[in-house]
Coordinates of N, CA and C in Angstrom, one line a residue:
M715 N -80.4 -28.9 -47.0 CA -79.2 -29.3 -46.4 C -78.2 -29.5 -47.5
D716 N -77.0 -29.0 -47.3 CA -75.9 -29.2 -48.3 C -74.9 -30.1 -47.6
I717 N -74.4 -31.1 -48.4 CA -73.3 -32.0 -47.9 C -72.1 -31.8 -48.8
L718 N -71.0 -31.4 -48.2 CA -69.8 -31.1 -48.9 C -68.7 -32.2 -48.6
N719 N -67.9 -32.6 -49.5 CA -66.8 -33.4 -49.3 C -65.6 -32.5 -49.1
I720 N -65.0 -32.5 -48.0 CA -63.9 -31.6 -47.7 C -62.7 -31.8 -48.7
K721 N -62.5 -33.0 -49.1 CA -61.4 -33.3 -50.0 C -61.6 -32.7 -51.4
D722 N -62.9 -32.4 -51.7 CA -63.2 -31.8 -53.0 C -63.2 -30.3 -53.0
L723 N -63.0 -29.7 -51.9 CA -62.9 -28.2 -51.8 C -61.5 -27.7 -52.3
A724 N -61.5 -26.5 -52.7 CA -60.2 -25.9 -53.1 C -59.2 -25.9 -51.9
Q725 N -58.0 -26.3 -52.2 CA -57.0 -26.3 -51.2 C -56.2 -25.0 -51.2
E726 N -56.0 -24.5 -50.0 CA -55.2 -23.3 -49.9 C -54.0 -23.6 -49.0
G727 N -53.0 -22.7 -49.1 CA -51.8 -22.9 -48.2 C -50.6 -22.8 -49.0
N728 N -49.5 -23.3 -48.4 CA -48.2 -23.4 -49.0 C -47.5 -24.6 -48.4
E729 N -46.1 -24.6 -48.5 CA -45.4 -25.8 -48.0 C -45.5 -25.9 -46.5
A730 N -45.9 -24.9 -45.8 CA -46.0 -24.9 -44.3 C -47.4 -25.4 -43.8
Y731 N -48.4 -25.2 -44.6 CA -49.8 -25.6 -44.1 C -50.7 -25.9 -45.3
S732 N -51.8 -26.6 -45.0 CA -52.8 -26.9 -46.0 C -54.2 -26.5 -45.3
M733 N -55.0 -25.8 -46.0 CA -56.3 -25.4 -45.4 C -57.4 -25.5 -46.5
H734 N -58.5 -25.9 -46.0 CA -59.8 -25.9 -46.8 C -60.8 -25.0 -46.1
T735 N -61.2 -23.9 -46.8 CA -62.3 -23.1 -46.3 C -63.6 -23.8 -46.6
I736 N -64.3 -24.2 -45.5 CA -65.6 -25.0 -45.7 C -66.7 -24.0 -45.9
F737 N -67.0 -23.2 -44.9 CA -68.1 -22.2 -44.9 C -67.5 -20.9 -44.4
K738 N -67.9 -19.8 -45.0 CA -67.5 -18.5 -44.5 C -68.7 -17.5 -44.5
E739 N -69.0 -16.9 -43.4 CA -70.1 -16.0 -43.2 C -69.7 -14.9 -42.3
Q740 N -70.1 -13.7 -42.6 CA -69.9 -12.5 -41.8 C -71.2 -12.0 -41.2
P741 N -71.5 -12.5 -40.0 CA -72.8 -12.1 -39.4 C -72.7 -10.6 -38.9
K742 N -73.8 -9.9 -39.2 CA -73.8 -8.5 -38.8 C -74.3 -8.4 -37.3
D743 N -75.5 -8.9 -37.1 CA -76.0 -8.9 -35.7 C -76.3 -10.3 -35.3
G744 N -75.7 -10.8 -34.4 CA -75.9 -12.2 -34.0 C -74.7 -12.8 -33.3
A745 N -74.9 -14.0 -32.8 CA -73.9 -14.7 -32.1 C -73.3 -15.8 -32.9
V746 N -72.2 -16.3 -32.5 CA -71.5 -17.4 -33.1 C -71.2 -18.4 -32.0
Q747 N -71.6 -19.6 -32.2 CA -71.2 -20.7 -31.2 C -70.5 -21.8 -31.9
V748 N -69.4 -22.2 -31.3 CA -68.6 -23.3 -31.9 C -68.6 -24.4 -30.8
G749 N -68.8 -25.6 -31.2 CA -68.8 -26.7 -30.3 C -68.2 -28.0 -30.8
H750 N -67.9 -28.9 -30.0 CA -67.4 -30.2 -30.3 C -68.4 -31.3 -29.7
V751 N -68.8 -32.2 -30.5 CA -69.8 -33.2 -30.0 C -69.3 -34.6 -30.3
I752 N -69.5 -35.5 -29.4 CA -69.3 -36.9 -29.6 C -70.7 -37.6 -29.4
I753 N -71.2 -38.3 -30.4 CA -72.5 -39.0 -30.3 C -72.1 -40.5 -30.2
Y754 N -72.6 -41.1 -29.1 CA -72.2 -42.5 -28.9 C -73.0 -43.4 -29.7
P755 N -72.5 -44.6 -30.0 CA -73.1 -45.6 -30.8 C -74.5 -45.9 -30.3
G756 N -75.5 -46.0 -31.2 CA -76.9 -46.4 -30.8 C -77.7 -45.2 -30.3
E757 N -77.1 -44.0 -30.2 CA -77.8 -42.9 -29.6 C -78.4 -41.9 -30.7
T758 N -79.4 -41.2 -30.3 CA -80.1 -40.2 -31.1 C -80.1 -38.9 -30.4
V759 N -79.8 -37.8 -31.2 CA -79.8 -36.5 -30.7 C -80.8 -35.7 -31.6
P760 N -81.8 -35.1 -30.9 CA -82.1 -35.2 -29.5 C -82.7 -36.5 -29.1
L761 N -82.9 -36.8 -27.8 CA -83.4 -38.1 -27.4 C -84.8 -38.4 -27.9
S762 N -85.6 -37.3 -28.1 CA -86.9 -37.5 -28.7 C -87.3 -36.2 -29.5
G763 N -88.1 -36.4 -30.5 CA -88.5 -35.3 -31.3 C -87.4 -34.8 -32.2
F764 N -87.4 -33.5 -32.6 CA -86.4 -33.0 -33.5 C -85.8 -31.7 -32.9
S765 N -84.6 -31.4 -33.3 CA -83.9 -30.2 -33.0 C -84.3 -29.1 -34.0
K766 N -84.4 -27.9 -33.5 CA -84.7 -26.7 -34.3 C -84.0 -25.5 -33.7
H767 N -83.3 -24.8 -34.5 CA -82.5 -23.7 -34.0 C -82.9 -22.4 -34.7
A768 N -82.6 -21.3 -34.0 CA -82.8 -19.9 -34.6 C -81.6 -19.5 -35.3
E769 N -80.6 -20.4 -35.4 CA -79.3 -20.1 -36.0 C -79.1 -21.1 -37.2
N770 N -78.3 -20.7 -38.1 CA -77.8 -21.6 -39.1 C -76.7 -22.5 -38.4
E771 N -76.7 -23.8 -38.8 CA -75.8 -24.8 -38.2 C -74.9 -25.3 -39.3
Y772 N -73.6 -25.2 -39.0 CA -72.6 -25.8 -39.9 C -71.8 -26.9 -39.1
S773 N -71.7 -28.0 -39.6 CA -71.0 -29.1 -38.9 C -70.0 -29.8 -39.8
V774 N -68.9 -30.3 -39.2 CA -67.9 -31.1 -39.9 C -67.8 -32.4 -39.2
I775 N -68.0 -33.5 -39.9 CA -67.9 -34.8 -39.3 C -66.4 -35.2 -39.3
V776 N -65.9 -35.4 -38.1 CA -64.4 -35.7 -37.9 C -64.2 -37.2 -37.9
K777 N -65.1 -37.9 -37.3 CA -64.9 -39.4 -37.1 C -66.3 -40.0 -37.1
G778 N -66.4 -41.2 -37.7 CA -67.6 -42.0 -37.7 C -68.6 -41.5 -38.7
S779 N -69.9 -41.8 -38.5 CA -71.0 -41.4 -39.4 C -72.3 -41.3 -38.7
L780 N -73.2 -40.6 -39.3 CA -74.6 -40.4 -38.8 C -75.6 -40.6 -39.8
L781 N -76.8 -41.0 -39.4 CA -78.0 -41.0 -40.3 C -78.7 -39.7 -39.8
T782 N -79.0 -38.8 -40.7 CA -79.8 -37.6 -40.3 C -81.1 -37.6 -41.1
E783 N -82.1 -36.9 -40.5 CA -83.3 -36.7 -41.1 C -83.6 -35.2 -41.0
I784 N -83.8 -34.6 -42.2 CA -84.1 -33.2 -42.3 C -85.3 -33.0 -43.3
D785 N -86.3 -32.4 -42.9 CA -87.4 -32.1 -43.7 C -88.0 -33.4 -44.4
G786 N -88.0 -34.5 -43.7 CA -88.5 -35.7 -44.2 C -87.6 -36.5 -45.1
Q787 N -86.4 -36.0 -45.3 CA -85.4 -36.7 -46.1 C -84.3 -37.2 -45.2
Q788 N -83.8 -38.5 -45.5 CA -82.7 -39.0 -44.8 C -81.4 -38.9 -45.6
Y789 N -80.3 -38.6 -44.8 CA -79.0 -38.5 -45.4 C -78.0 -39.3 -44.6
R790 N -77.0 -39.9 -45.2 CA -75.9 -40.4 -44.5 C -74.7 -39.5 -44.6
V791 N -74.2 -39.0 -43.5 CA -73.0 -38.2 -43.5 C -71.9 -38.9 -42.7
S792 N -70.7 -38.8 -43.2 CA -69.5 -39.5 -42.7 C -68.3 -38.6 -42.5
A793 N -67.3 -39.2 -41.8 CA -66.1 -38.4 -41.6 C -65.6 -37.8 -42.9
G794 N -65.1 -36.6 -42.9 CA -64.6 -35.9 -44.1 C -65.7 -35.1 -44.8
Q795 N -67.0 -35.2 -44.3 CA -68.0 -34.4 -45.0 C -68.5 -33.3 -44.0
A796 N -69.1 -32.3 -44.6 CA -69.6 -31.1 -43.9 C -71.0 -30.9 -44.2
T797 N -71.8 -30.4 -43.3 CA -73.2 -30.2 -43.5 C -73.6 -28.7 -43.2
F798 N -74.7 -28.3 -43.8 CA -75.3 -27.0 -43.5 C -76.8 -27.2 -43.3
I799 N -77.3 -26.8 -42.1 CA -78.7 -26.9 -41.8 C -79.2 -25.5 -41.6
P800 N -80.1 -25.0 -42.5 CA -80.6 -23.6 -42.3 C -81.4 -23.4 -41.0
K801 N -81.4 -22.2 -40.5 CA -82.1 -21.9 -39.3 C -83.6 -22.3 -39.4
G802 N -84.2 -22.8 -38.4 CA -85.6 -23.1 -38.4 C -85.9 -24.5 -39.0
E803 N -85.0 -25.2 -39.6 CA -85.2 -26.5 -40.2 C -85.1 -27.6 -39.1
E804 N -86.2 -28.4 -38.9 CA -86.2 -29.5 -38.0 C -85.2 -30.6 -38.5
H805 N -84.5 -31.2 -37.5 CA -83.5 -32.2 -37.9 C -83.3 -33.1 -36.7
I806 N -82.7 -34.3 -37.0 CA -82.4 -35.3 -36.0 C -81.1 -36.0 -36.5
A807 N -80.3 -36.5 -35.5 CA -79.1 -37.3 -35.8 C -79.1 -38.6 -35.1
V808 N -78.8 -39.7 -35.8 CA -78.8 -41.0 -35.2 C -77.5 -41.6 -35.5
N809 N -76.7 -42.0 -34.5 CA -75.5 -42.8 -34.7 C -75.9 -44.3 -34.7
D810 N -76.1 -44.8 -35.9 CA -76.6 -46.2 -36.0 C -75.4 -47.1 -36.3
G811 N -74.2 -46.5 -36.1 CA -72.9 -47.3 -36.3 C -72.4 -47.9 -35.0
E812 N -71.2 -48.5 -35.1 CA -70.6 -49.2 -33.9 C -69.5 -48.4 -33.3
E813 N -69.2 -47.2 -33.9 CA -68.2 -46.3 -33.3 C -68.7 -44.9 -33.0
E814 N -68.1 -44.2 -32.1 CA -68.5 -42.9 -31.8 C -68.5 -42.0 -33.0
C815 N -69.4 -41.0 -33.1 CA -69.3 -40.0 -34.2 C -68.9 -38.7 -33.5
E816 N -67.9 -38.2 -34.1 CA -67.3 -36.9 -33.6 C -67.5 -35.8 -34.6
L817 N -68.0 -34.7 -34.1 CA -68.2 -33.6 -35.1 C -67.9 -32.3 -34.4
V818 N -67.6 -31.3 -35.2 CA -67.4 -29.9 -34.8 C -68.5 -29.1 -35.4
F819 N -69.2 -28.2 -34.6 CA -70.2 -27.4 -35.2 C -70.0 -25.9 -34.9
V820 N -70.7 -25.1 -35.8 CA -70.7 -23.7 -35.6 C -72.1 -23.2 -35.8
M821 N -72.7 -22.5 -34.9 CA -74.0 -22.0 -35.0 C -73.9 -20.5 -35.2
V822 N -74.5 -19.9 -36.3 CA -74.4 -18.5 -36.6 C -75.8 -17.9 -36.7
G823 N -76.1 -16.9 -36.0 CA -77.4 -16.3 -36.1 C -77.6 -15.1 -35.2

């Protein structure tokens, strides 16, 4: 898993806009899914066990924070950070805070 601080990435743009390219991939054969998720305080996703996808998962934490476990290691990810979870890697997300955690994800594969 990679964790990136968006503020540390190269800034692009001009006086009209500011942009940070977080992840860029050109899939040849496969689908791309983009979604928005709010995980409520005290909740775990999935409710039991671990998630595992046939696609690479890219996420940007917009608000709040999560405790994640991937391959036996725990990570804290918070607003302003981005994550990459390779396809096939089991993972879980726990909102152990007091506010909603909001994120945007892209599944590529």
